Amino acid sequence: INYLHDHLLKGNEAYQKQIDIDAWVYGPGIPADCPRADNVRFARVAAEREAFQKGKAATALATANWSTYEWMHFLRHLPKPVDKEKMAELDRAFHFSQSGNSEIADIWYLQSIYAGYTPAFSSMKAFLHVTGRQKFLEPLYEALMQTPEGRQMARDIYQRARPNYHPLTQVAIDRIVGKS
């Protein structure tokens, strides 16, 4: 606190009055004067997602310079299931089935499972074989286990992929796929 006053706030009365230092240092939770992140970018993503759902072509969406988080927001908030033709249109425009970004790929594969969008399944199988992070694996295996076809696919993939998974991940996925 002394360093803060002596080196950062010294001579700046406005900041000293603006910041409730005691709340930041000693108070519980997030102080009332904490700046709030603006959600303008996510609002733009939501507007593009709604436009797509209402018929705007995927190639016409204003997606230039979207970050991973914006793509995740877009995909995560699509309806479940997305129409297969809409999934194909998104895949043609943005190549989600071949995404090298695990965060985006994971959400895309979940949407593919919900939609029954089989063109993404071969990439998803490869993803499940090379990805070891439990946060990606659990939702995919859980979604696959919701249908008879998915259950068979999950068990087939898991039988081959299991040796590559961390022991704690194996325990978690064993519970999901029913392996004892």
Short mmCIF file of N, CA and C in Angstrom, two decimals:
data_model
loop_
_atom_site.label_atom_id
_atom_site.label_comp_id
_atom_site.label_asym_id
_atom_site.label_seq_id
_atom_site.Cartn_x
_atom_site.Cartn_y
_atom_site.Cartn_z
N ILE A 1 0.85 -1.19 0.00
CA ILE A 1 0.00 0.00 0.00
C ILE A 1 0.88 1.24 0.00
N ASN A 2 1.97 1.21 0.79
CA ASN A 2 2.89 2.34 0.79
C ASN A 2 3.50 2.53 -0.59
N TYR A 3 3.91 1.43 -1.22
CA TYR A 3 4.48 1.51 -2.56
C TYR A 3 3.47 2.10 -3.53
N LEU A 4 2.23 1.66 -3.44
CA LEU A 4 1.17 2.16 -4.30
C LEU A 4 1.05 3.67 -4.16
N HIS A 5 0.99 4.15 -2.91
CA HIS A 5 0.86 5.59 -2.67
C HIS A 5 2.11 6.34 -3.11
N ASP A 6 3.29 5.80 -2.79
CA ASP A 6 4.54 6.51 -3.06
C ASP A 6 4.93 6.52 -4.53
N HIS A 7 4.62 5.44 -5.26
CA HIS A 7 5.14 5.33 -6.62
C HIS A 7 4.09 5.36 -7.72
N LEU A 8 2.88 5.04 -7.40
CA LEU A 8 1.85 4.98 -8.45
C LEU A 8 0.80 6.08 -8.34
N LEU A 9 0.42 6.41 -7.14
CA LEU A 9 -0.65 7.39 -6.97
C LEU A 9 -0.17 8.77 -6.54
N LYS A 10 1.07 8.85 -6.15
CA LYS A 10 1.63 10.12 -5.65
C LYS A 10 1.47 11.20 -6.71
N GLY A 11 0.89 12.29 -6.29
CA GLY A 11 0.70 13.41 -7.20
C GLY A 11 -0.53 13.30 -8.07
N ASN A 12 -1.29 12.26 -7.93
CA ASN A 12 -2.50 12.10 -8.72
C ASN A 12 -3.70 12.01 -7.79
N GLU A 13 -4.16 13.14 -7.37
CA GLU A 13 -5.28 13.22 -6.42
C GLU A 13 -6.56 12.60 -6.98
N ALA A 14 -6.76 12.75 -8.28
CA ALA A 14 -7.99 12.21 -8.88
C ALA A 14 -8.06 10.70 -8.71
N TYR A 15 -6.95 9.99 -8.99
CA TYR A 15 -6.94 8.54 -8.81
C TYR A 15 -7.12 8.15 -7.35
N GLN A 16 -6.48 8.87 -6.46
CA GLN A 16 -6.58 8.56 -5.04
C GLN A 16 -8.02 8.65 -4.57
N LYS A 17 -8.76 9.62 -5.09
CA LYS A 17 -10.17 9.77 -4.71
C LYS A 17 -11.06 8.74 -5.42
N GLN A 18 -10.64 8.36 -6.62
CA GLN A 18 -11.45 7.47 -7.46
C GLN A 18 -11.37 6.01 -7.01
N ILE A 19 -10.22 5.59 -6.49
CA ILE A 19 -10.00 4.19 -6.16
C ILE A 19 -10.18 3.96 -4.66
N ASP A 20 -11.03 3.01 -4.31
CA ASP A 20 -11.23 2.64 -2.91
C ASP A 20 -10.23 1.53 -2.57
N ILE A 21 -9.03 1.95 -2.20
CA ILE A 21 -7.93 1.02 -1.97
C ILE A 21 -8.26 0.03 -0.86
N ASP A 22 -8.88 0.48 0.21
CA ASP A 22 -9.23 -0.43 1.31
C ASP A 22 -10.16 -1.55 0.83
N ALA A 23 -11.10 -1.22 -0.04
CA ALA A 23 -12.00 -2.25 -0.56
C ALA A 23 -11.24 -3.27 -1.40
N TRP A 24 -10.28 -2.80 -2.18
CA TRP A 24 -9.48 -3.70 -3.02
C TRP A 24 -8.59 -4.60 -2.19
N VAL A 25 -7.99 -4.05 -1.14
CA VAL A 25 -7.01 -4.81 -0.37
C VAL A 25 -7.66 -5.63 0.74
N TYR A 26 -8.62 -5.06 1.42
CA TYR A 26 -9.16 -5.72 2.61
C TYR A 26 -10.60 -6.21 2.47
N GLY A 27 -11.30 -5.73 1.48
CA GLY A 27 -12.72 -6.05 1.36
C GLY A 27 -12.97 -7.41 0.72
N PRO A 28 -14.15 -7.96 0.94
CA PRO A 28 -14.51 -9.24 0.31
C PRO A 28 -14.97 -9.03 -1.13
N GLY A 29 -14.80 -10.04 -1.94
CA GLY A 29 -15.33 -10.02 -3.30
C GLY A 29 -14.71 -8.96 -4.19
N ILE A 30 -15.44 -8.61 -5.21
CA ILE A 30 -14.98 -7.62 -6.18
C ILE A 30 -15.50 -6.25 -5.75
N PRO A 31 -14.61 -5.28 -5.63
CA PRO A 31 -15.04 -3.95 -5.20
C PRO A 31 -16.02 -3.30 -6.16
N ALA A 32 -16.84 -2.42 -5.62
CA ALA A 32 -17.86 -1.74 -6.43
C ALA A 32 -17.24 -0.89 -7.53
N ASP A 33 -16.01 -0.39 -7.31
CA ASP A 33 -15.39 0.46 -8.33
C ASP A 33 -14.58 -0.32 -9.36
N CYS A 34 -14.77 -1.62 -9.39
CA CYS A 34 -14.07 -2.45 -10.38
C CYS A 34 -14.63 -2.15 -11.77
N PRO A 35 -13.75 -1.87 -12.73
CA PRO A 35 -14.24 -1.63 -14.09
C PRO A 35 -14.92 -2.89 -14.64
N ARG A 36 -15.98 -2.69 -15.35
CA ARG A 36 -16.71 -3.80 -15.95
C ARG A 36 -16.34 -3.92 -17.42
N ALA A 37 -16.14 -5.15 -17.86
CA ALA A 37 -15.80 -5.39 -19.26
C ALA A 37 -17.00 -5.08 -20.13
N ASP A 38 -16.75 -4.42 -21.20
CA ASP A 38 -17.79 -4.08 -22.15
C ASP A 38 -18.07 -5.29 -23.03
N ASN A 39 -19.31 -5.58 -23.28
CA ASN A 39 -19.67 -6.76 -24.07
C ASN A 39 -20.07 -6.39 -25.50
N VAL A 40 -19.59 -5.28 -26.00
CA VAL A 40 -19.94 -4.83 -27.34
C VAL A 40 -19.58 -5.88 -28.39
N ARG A 41 -18.41 -6.48 -28.27
CA ARG A 41 -17.98 -7.46 -29.27
C ARG A 41 -18.88 -8.70 -29.24
N PHE A 42 -19.25 -9.16 -28.05
CA PHE A 42 -20.14 -10.32 -27.98
C PHE A 42 -21.53 -9.97 -28.49
N ALA A 43 -21.95 -8.73 -28.28
CA ALA A 43 -23.25 -8.30 -28.82
C ALA A 43 -23.22 -8.34 -30.35
N ARG A 44 -22.10 -7.96 -30.95
CA ARG A 44 -21.96 -8.04 -32.41
C ARG A 44 -22.00 -9.50 -32.88
N VAL A 45 -21.34 -10.36 -32.13
CA VAL A 45 -21.35 -11.79 -32.46
C VAL A 45 -22.78 -12.32 -32.39
N ALA A 46 -23.49 -11.97 -31.33
CA ALA A 46 -24.88 -12.42 -31.18
C ALA A 46 -25.74 -11.92 -32.34
N ALA A 47 -25.51 -10.68 -32.77
CA ALA A 47 -26.28 -10.14 -33.89
C ALA A 47 -25.98 -10.92 -35.18
N GLU A 48 -24.72 -11.27 -35.40
CA GLU A 48 -24.37 -12.06 -36.58
C GLU A 48 -24.98 -13.47 -36.50
N ARG A 49 -24.97 -14.05 -35.31
CA ARG A 49 -25.55 -15.38 -35.13
C ARG A 49 -27.05 -15.33 -35.42
N GLU A 50 -27.73 -14.33 -34.91
CA GLU A 50 -29.17 -14.20 -35.17
C GLU A 50 -29.44 -13.98 -36.65
N ALA A 51 -28.61 -13.17 -37.30
CA ALA A 51 -28.78 -12.94 -38.73
C ALA A 51 -28.60 -14.25 -39.51
N PHE A 52 -27.61 -15.03 -39.11
CA PHE A 52 -27.40 -16.33 -39.76
C PHE A 52 -28.61 -17.23 -39.56
N GLN A 53 -29.13 -17.26 -38.37
CA GLN A 53 -30.30 -18.11 -38.08
C GLN A 53 -31.52 -17.66 -38.87
N LYS A 54 -31.56 -16.37 -39.22
CA LYS A 54 -32.70 -15.85 -39.99
C LYS A 54 -32.47 -15.91 -41.48
N GLY A 55 -31.32 -16.50 -41.91
CA GLY A 55 -31.13 -16.71 -43.33
C GLY A 55 -29.95 -16.01 -43.96
N LYS A 56 -29.23 -15.17 -43.25
CA LYS A 56 -28.05 -14.53 -43.82
C LYS A 56 -27.01 -15.60 -44.13
N ALA A 57 -26.40 -15.53 -45.28
CA ALA A 57 -25.40 -16.52 -45.69
C ALA A 57 -24.20 -16.47 -44.76
N ALA A 58 -23.64 -17.64 -44.46
CA ALA A 58 -22.47 -17.71 -43.59
C ALA A 58 -21.32 -16.89 -44.16
N THR A 59 -21.16 -16.91 -45.47
CA THR A 59 -20.07 -16.17 -46.11
C THR A 59 -20.28 -14.65 -46.03
N ALA A 60 -21.49 -14.22 -45.73
CA ALA A 60 -21.79 -12.79 -45.63
C ALA A 60 -21.67 -12.27 -44.19
N LEU A 61 -21.44 -13.16 -43.25
CA LEU A 61 -21.34 -12.73 -41.85
C LEU A 61 -20.08 -11.88 -41.65
N ALA A 62 -20.19 -10.89 -40.80
CA ALA A 62 -19.06 -9.99 -40.49
C ALA A 62 -18.21 -10.63 -39.40
N THR A 63 -17.31 -11.52 -39.81
CA THR A 63 -16.50 -12.28 -38.86
C THR A 63 -15.02 -11.93 -38.91
N ALA A 64 -14.65 -10.98 -39.73
CA ALA A 64 -13.23 -10.63 -39.87
C ALA A 64 -12.65 -10.27 -38.50
N ASN A 65 -11.49 -10.83 -38.22
CA ASN A 65 -10.75 -10.55 -36.98
C ASN A 65 -11.43 -11.03 -35.71
N TRP A 66 -12.36 -11.97 -35.82
CA TRP A 66 -12.95 -12.53 -34.61
C TRP A 66 -11.88 -13.32 -33.85
N SER A 67 -11.93 -13.20 -32.55
CA SER A 67 -11.03 -13.96 -31.69
C SER A 67 -11.62 -15.36 -31.45
N THR A 68 -10.83 -16.21 -30.85
CA THR A 68 -11.30 -17.54 -30.47
C THR A 68 -12.54 -17.42 -29.60
N TYR A 69 -12.55 -16.47 -28.68
CA TYR A 69 -13.68 -16.32 -27.75
C TYR A 69 -14.95 -15.91 -28.48
N GLU A 70 -14.80 -15.09 -29.50
CA GLU A 70 -15.98 -14.70 -30.28
C GLU A 70 -16.53 -15.89 -31.06
N TRP A 71 -15.63 -16.68 -31.66
CA TRP A 71 -16.10 -17.89 -32.36
C TRP A 71 -16.76 -18.86 -31.38
N MET A 72 -16.17 -19.01 -30.21
CA MET A 72 -16.76 -19.89 -29.20
C MET A 72 -18.15 -19.40 -28.82
N HIS A 73 -18.29 -18.10 -28.64
CA HIS A 73 -19.58 -17.52 -28.28
C HIS A 73 -20.61 -17.77 -29.39
N PHE A 74 -20.17 -17.58 -30.62
CA PHE A 74 -21.05 -17.81 -31.77
C PHE A 74 -21.54 -19.26 -31.78
N LEU A 75 -20.62 -20.20 -31.71
CA LEU A 75 -20.97 -21.62 -31.80
C LEU A 75 -21.74 -22.11 -30.59
N ARG A 76 -21.31 -21.69 -29.42
CA ARG A 76 -21.93 -22.18 -28.19
C ARG A 76 -23.39 -21.77 -28.08
N HIS A 77 -23.76 -20.65 -28.67
CA HIS A 77 -25.12 -20.15 -28.53
C HIS A 77 -26.02 -20.44 -29.74
N LEU A 78 -25.53 -21.26 -30.65
CA LEU A 78 -26.41 -21.72 -31.72
C LEU A 78 -27.46 -22.64 -31.11
N PRO A 79 -28.64 -22.73 -31.72
CA PRO A 79 -29.65 -23.64 -31.17
C PRO A 79 -29.16 -25.09 -31.27
N LYS A 80 -29.73 -25.92 -30.43
CA LYS A 80 -29.38 -27.35 -30.45
C LYS A 80 -30.65 -28.13 -30.75
N PRO A 81 -30.71 -28.82 -31.83
CA PRO A 81 -29.70 -28.97 -32.87
C PRO A 81 -29.82 -27.89 -33.94
N VAL A 82 -28.70 -27.63 -34.60
CA VAL A 82 -28.67 -26.77 -35.78
C VAL A 82 -29.06 -27.65 -36.97
N ASP A 83 -29.81 -27.10 -37.88
CA ASP A 83 -30.18 -27.80 -39.09
C ASP A 83 -28.91 -28.26 -39.82
N LYS A 84 -28.92 -29.49 -40.33
CA LYS A 84 -27.73 -30.05 -40.99
C LYS A 84 -27.26 -29.20 -42.17
N GLU A 85 -28.20 -28.62 -42.90
CA GLU A 85 -27.80 -27.76 -44.03
C GLU A 85 -27.08 -26.52 -43.53
N LYS A 86 -27.54 -25.97 -42.40
CA LYS A 86 -26.87 -24.81 -41.80
C LYS A 86 -25.47 -25.21 -41.30
N MET A 87 -25.36 -26.41 -40.74
CA MET A 87 -24.05 -26.89 -40.28
C MET A 87 -23.11 -27.01 -41.47
N ALA A 88 -23.59 -27.57 -42.57
CA ALA A 88 -22.76 -27.72 -43.77
C ALA A 88 -22.34 -26.35 -44.31
N GLU A 89 -23.25 -25.40 -44.28
CA GLU A 89 -22.93 -24.05 -44.75
C GLU A 89 -21.84 -23.41 -43.89
N LEU A 90 -21.97 -23.55 -42.58
CA LEU A 90 -20.93 -23.02 -41.68
C LEU A 90 -19.59 -23.71 -41.92
N ASP A 91 -19.64 -25.01 -42.11
CA ASP A 91 -18.41 -25.76 -42.31
C ASP A 91 -17.72 -25.37 -43.63
N ARG A 92 -18.51 -25.18 -44.68
CA ARG A 92 -17.94 -24.75 -45.96
C ARG A 92 -17.30 -23.37 -45.83
N ALA A 93 -17.97 -22.49 -45.10
CA ALA A 93 -17.49 -21.11 -44.99
C ALA A 93 -16.28 -20.98 -44.06
N PHE A 94 -16.28 -21.73 -42.95
CA PHE A 94 -15.26 -21.51 -41.91
C PHE A 94 -14.40 -22.73 -41.60
N HIS A 95 -14.67 -23.86 -42.23
CA HIS A 95 -13.85 -25.07 -42.09
C HIS A 95 -13.69 -25.51 -40.63
N PHE A 96 -14.78 -25.47 -39.90
CA PHE A 96 -14.74 -25.84 -38.48
C PHE A 96 -14.33 -27.30 -38.26
N SER A 97 -14.73 -28.18 -39.15
CA SER A 97 -14.39 -29.59 -38.97
C SER A 97 -12.89 -29.84 -39.05
N GLN A 98 -12.17 -28.92 -39.67
CA GLN A 98 -10.71 -29.04 -39.75
C GLN A 98 -10.00 -28.04 -38.84
N SER A 99 -10.71 -27.47 -37.90
CA SER A 99 -10.11 -26.45 -37.03
C SER A 99 -8.94 -27.03 -36.25
N GLY A 100 -7.87 -26.29 -36.21
CA GLY A 100 -6.72 -26.66 -35.39
C GLY A 100 -6.80 -26.06 -34.00
N ASN A 101 -7.86 -25.32 -33.74
CA ASN A 101 -8.07 -24.70 -32.44
C ASN A 101 -8.96 -25.61 -31.61
N SER A 102 -8.42 -26.20 -30.57
CA SER A 102 -9.17 -27.19 -29.77
C SER A 102 -10.41 -26.60 -29.13
N GLU A 103 -10.36 -25.35 -28.72
CA GLU A 103 -11.54 -24.72 -28.09
C GLU A 103 -12.69 -24.65 -29.09
N ILE A 104 -12.40 -24.18 -30.28
CA ILE A 104 -13.42 -24.07 -31.33
C ILE A 104 -13.86 -25.46 -31.79
N ALA A 105 -12.89 -26.33 -32.03
CA ALA A 105 -13.21 -27.68 -32.51
C ALA A 105 -14.13 -28.41 -31.54
N ASP A 106 -13.86 -28.31 -30.27
CA ASP A 106 -14.66 -29.01 -29.27
C ASP A 106 -16.12 -28.58 -29.33
N ILE A 107 -16.36 -27.29 -29.41
CA ILE A 107 -17.75 -26.80 -29.48
C ILE A 107 -18.38 -27.19 -30.81
N TRP A 108 -17.60 -27.12 -31.88
CA TRP A 108 -18.11 -27.52 -33.20
C TRP A 108 -18.51 -28.99 -33.19
N TYR A 109 -17.68 -29.84 -32.62
CA TYR A 109 -18.00 -31.26 -32.59
C TYR A 109 -19.22 -31.53 -31.72
N LEU A 110 -19.38 -30.80 -30.64
CA LEU A 110 -20.61 -30.94 -29.83
C LEU A 110 -21.83 -30.59 -30.67
N GLN A 111 -21.76 -29.46 -31.37
CA GLN A 111 -22.88 -29.06 -32.23
C GLN A 111 -23.12 -30.13 -33.31
N SER A 112 -22.04 -30.71 -33.82
CA SER A 112 -22.17 -31.75 -34.84
C SER A 112 -22.87 -32.98 -34.31
N ILE A 113 -22.55 -33.36 -33.07
CA ILE A 113 -23.23 -34.50 -32.44
C ILE A 113 -24.71 -34.21 -32.29
N TYR A 114 -25.04 -33.04 -31.75
CA TYR A 114 -26.45 -32.67 -31.54
C TYR A 114 -27.22 -32.67 -32.86
N ALA A 115 -26.56 -32.17 -33.92
CA ALA A 115 -27.23 -32.05 -35.22
C ALA A 115 -27.19 -33.33 -36.04
N GLY A 116 -26.36 -34.29 -35.63
CA GLY A 116 -26.17 -35.48 -36.45
C GLY A 116 -25.44 -35.14 -37.73
N TYR A 117 -24.56 -34.15 -37.65
CA TYR A 117 -23.79 -33.69 -38.81
C TYR A 117 -22.59 -34.61 -39.00
N THR A 118 -22.81 -35.69 -39.71
CA THR A 118 -21.80 -36.75 -39.85
C THR A 118 -20.52 -36.35 -40.59
N PRO A 119 -20.53 -35.34 -41.49
CA PRO A 119 -19.26 -34.97 -42.13
C PRO A 119 -18.17 -34.54 -41.13
N ALA A 120 -18.55 -34.14 -39.94
CA ALA A 120 -17.56 -33.73 -38.93
C ALA A 120 -17.06 -34.91 -38.09
N PHE A 121 -17.70 -36.06 -38.21
CA PHE A 121 -17.39 -37.16 -37.29
C PHE A 121 -15.98 -37.73 -37.47
N SER A 122 -15.48 -37.81 -38.70
CA SER A 122 -14.13 -38.37 -38.85
C SER A 122 -13.09 -37.45 -38.20
N SER A 123 -13.27 -36.15 -38.34
CA SER A 123 -12.36 -35.20 -37.68
C SER A 123 -12.52 -35.27 -36.17
N MET A 124 -13.76 -35.44 -35.72
CA MET A 124 -14.01 -35.54 -34.29
C MET A 124 -13.34 -36.79 -33.71
N LYS A 125 -13.42 -37.90 -34.44
CA LYS A 125 -12.77 -39.13 -33.97
C LYS A 125 -11.27 -38.91 -33.83
N ALA A 126 -10.67 -38.26 -34.82
CA ALA A 126 -9.23 -37.98 -34.75
C ALA A 126 -8.93 -37.07 -33.56
N PHE A 127 -9.77 -36.09 -33.34
CA PHE A 127 -9.61 -35.18 -32.21
C PHE A 127 -9.65 -35.95 -30.89
N LEU A 128 -10.59 -36.88 -30.78
CA LEU A 128 -10.71 -37.68 -29.55
C LEU A 128 -9.51 -38.61 -29.34
N HIS A 129 -8.83 -38.95 -30.41
CA HIS A 129 -7.64 -39.80 -30.28
C HIS A 129 -6.40 -39.02 -29.87
N VAL A 130 -6.30 -37.77 -30.26
CA VAL A 130 -5.08 -37.01 -29.99
C VAL A 130 -5.23 -35.99 -28.86
N THR A 131 -6.45 -35.71 -28.46
CA THR A 131 -6.68 -34.72 -27.40
C THR A 131 -6.77 -35.43 -26.07
N GLY A 132 -6.06 -34.92 -25.10
CA GLY A 132 -6.08 -35.57 -23.79
C GLY A 132 -6.74 -34.74 -22.70
N ARG A 133 -7.12 -33.53 -23.02
CA ARG A 133 -7.68 -32.66 -21.99
C ARG A 133 -9.10 -33.08 -21.64
N GLN A 134 -9.29 -33.37 -20.39
CA GLN A 134 -10.57 -33.85 -19.89
C GLN A 134 -11.69 -32.86 -20.18
N LYS A 135 -11.40 -31.56 -20.12
CA LYS A 135 -12.44 -30.55 -20.35
C LYS A 135 -13.01 -30.65 -21.76
N PHE A 136 -12.22 -31.14 -22.71
CA PHE A 136 -12.71 -31.34 -24.08
C PHE A 136 -13.37 -32.70 -24.23
N LEU A 137 -12.82 -33.70 -23.60
CA LEU A 137 -13.28 -35.07 -23.80
C LEU A 137 -14.62 -35.36 -23.15
N GLU A 138 -14.79 -34.95 -21.90
CA GLU A 138 -16.03 -35.28 -21.18
C GLU A 138 -17.29 -34.84 -21.91
N PRO A 139 -17.39 -33.56 -22.34
CA PRO A 139 -18.64 -33.17 -23.01
C PRO A 139 -18.91 -33.95 -24.30
N LEU A 140 -17.85 -34.27 -25.04
CA LEU A 140 -18.05 -35.00 -26.29
C LEU A 140 -18.52 -36.42 -26.03
N TYR A 141 -17.87 -37.11 -25.09
CA TYR A 141 -18.30 -38.48 -24.78
C TYR A 141 -19.72 -38.47 -24.17
N GLU A 142 -20.02 -37.49 -23.33
CA GLU A 142 -21.37 -37.41 -22.76
C GLU A 142 -22.42 -37.21 -23.84
N ALA A 143 -22.12 -36.34 -24.80
CA ALA A 143 -23.07 -36.11 -25.89
C ALA A 143 -23.22 -37.35 -26.77
N LEU A 144 -22.11 -38.02 -27.06
CA LEU A 144 -22.18 -39.24 -27.86
C LEU A 144 -23.02 -40.31 -27.19
N MET A 145 -22.96 -40.39 -25.88
CA MET A 145 -23.67 -41.44 -25.14
C MET A 145 -25.19 -41.25 -25.11
N GLN A 146 -25.69 -40.17 -25.70
CA GLN A 146 -27.12 -39.89 -25.66
C GLN A 146 -27.94 -40.65 -26.70
N THR A 147 -27.28 -41.25 -27.69
CA THR A 147 -28.01 -42.02 -28.71
C THR A 147 -27.36 -43.39 -28.86
N PRO A 148 -28.10 -44.39 -29.32
CA PRO A 148 -27.51 -45.72 -29.51
C PRO A 148 -26.31 -45.69 -30.48
N GLU A 149 -26.44 -44.96 -31.59
CA GLU A 149 -25.32 -44.87 -32.54
C GLU A 149 -24.13 -44.17 -31.91
N GLY A 150 -24.41 -43.12 -31.18
CA GLY A 150 -23.35 -42.37 -30.51
C GLY A 150 -22.66 -43.20 -29.45
N ARG A 151 -23.45 -43.99 -28.70
CA ARG A 151 -22.86 -44.86 -27.66
C ARG A 151 -21.86 -45.83 -28.28
N GLN A 152 -22.25 -46.43 -29.40
CA GLN A 152 -21.35 -47.37 -30.06
C GLN A 152 -20.09 -46.66 -30.54
N MET A 153 -20.27 -45.48 -31.13
CA MET A 153 -19.12 -44.71 -31.61
C MET A 153 -18.21 -44.33 -30.44
N ALA A 154 -18.79 -43.87 -29.34
CA ALA A 154 -18.00 -43.47 -28.17
C ALA A 154 -17.20 -44.65 -27.64
N ARG A 155 -17.82 -45.79 -27.54
CA ARG A 155 -17.12 -46.98 -27.01
C ARG A 155 -16.01 -47.43 -27.96
N ASP A 156 -16.27 -47.40 -29.26
CA ASP A 156 -15.25 -47.79 -30.24
C ASP A 156 -14.05 -46.84 -30.18
N ILE A 157 -14.32 -45.55 -30.17
CA ILE A 157 -13.24 -44.56 -30.11
C ILE A 157 -12.47 -44.71 -28.81
N TYR A 158 -13.21 -44.82 -27.72
CA TYR A 158 -12.57 -44.86 -26.41
C TYR A 158 -11.69 -46.10 -26.23
N GLN A 159 -12.14 -47.19 -26.76
CA GLN A 159 -11.35 -48.42 -26.64
C GLN A 159 -9.95 -48.22 -27.23
N ARG A 160 -9.87 -47.52 -28.36
CA ARG A 160 -8.57 -47.27 -28.99
C ARG A 160 -7.83 -46.08 -28.37
N ALA A 161 -8.56 -45.08 -27.94
CA ALA A 161 -7.93 -43.84 -27.45
C ALA A 161 -7.55 -43.91 -25.97
N ARG A 162 -8.21 -44.76 -25.21
CA ARG A 162 -8.01 -44.80 -23.75
C ARG A 162 -6.55 -44.86 -23.32
N PRO A 163 -5.71 -45.71 -23.93
CA PRO A 163 -4.32 -45.78 -23.48
C PRO A 163 -3.56 -44.45 -23.60
N ASN A 164 -4.03 -43.55 -24.44
CA ASN A 164 -3.37 -42.25 -24.62
C ASN A 164 -3.80 -41.21 -23.59
N TYR A 165 -4.85 -41.50 -22.85
CA TYR A 165 -5.39 -40.53 -21.89
C TYR A 165 -4.69 -40.65 -20.54
N HIS A 166 -4.65 -39.54 -19.85
CA HIS A 166 -4.12 -39.49 -18.48
C HIS A 166 -4.98 -40.41 -17.60
N PRO A 167 -4.38 -41.05 -16.59
CA PRO A 167 -5.16 -41.95 -15.72
C PRO A 167 -6.40 -41.31 -15.09
N LEU A 168 -6.32 -40.05 -14.70
CA LEU A 168 -7.51 -39.39 -14.13
C LEU A 168 -8.58 -39.17 -15.19
N THR A 169 -8.16 -38.87 -16.41
CA THR A 169 -9.11 -38.73 -17.50
C THR A 169 -9.73 -40.08 -17.82
N GLN A 170 -8.94 -41.13 -17.76
CA GLN A 170 -9.48 -42.48 -17.99
C GLN A 170 -10.59 -42.79 -17.01
N VAL A 171 -10.38 -42.46 -15.74
CA VAL A 171 -11.40 -42.72 -14.72
C VAL A 171 -12.69 -41.97 -15.06
N ALA A 172 -12.55 -40.69 -15.43
CA ALA A 172 -13.73 -39.88 -15.75
C ALA A 172 -14.47 -40.42 -16.97
N ILE A 173 -13.74 -40.77 -18.02
CA ILE A 173 -14.39 -41.25 -19.23
C ILE A 173 -14.91 -42.67 -19.04
N ASP A 174 -14.22 -43.49 -18.22
CA ASP A 174 -14.74 -44.82 -17.87
C ASP A 174 -16.16 -44.69 -17.31
N ARG A 175 -16.36 -43.73 -16.45
CA ARG A 175 -17.70 -43.53 -15.84
C ARG A 175 -18.73 -43.15 -16.90
N ILE A 176 -18.32 -42.34 -17.85
CA ILE A 176 -19.25 -41.87 -18.88
C ILE A 176 -19.64 -42.99 -19.84
N VAL A 177 -18.66 -43.75 -20.30
CA VAL A 177 -18.96 -44.79 -21.30
C VAL A 177 -19.35 -46.11 -20.68
N GLY A 178 -19.28 -46.20 -19.36
CA GLY A 178 -19.73 -47.40 -18.68
C GLY A 178 -18.70 -48.50 -18.62
N LYS A 179 -17.45 -48.14 -18.75
CA LYS A 179 -16.38 -49.15 -18.66
C LYS A 179 -16.08 -49.38 -17.18
N SER A 180 -15.92 -50.64 -16.80
CA SER A 180 -15.60 -50.91 -15.41
C SER A 180 -14.18 -51.33 -15.22
#
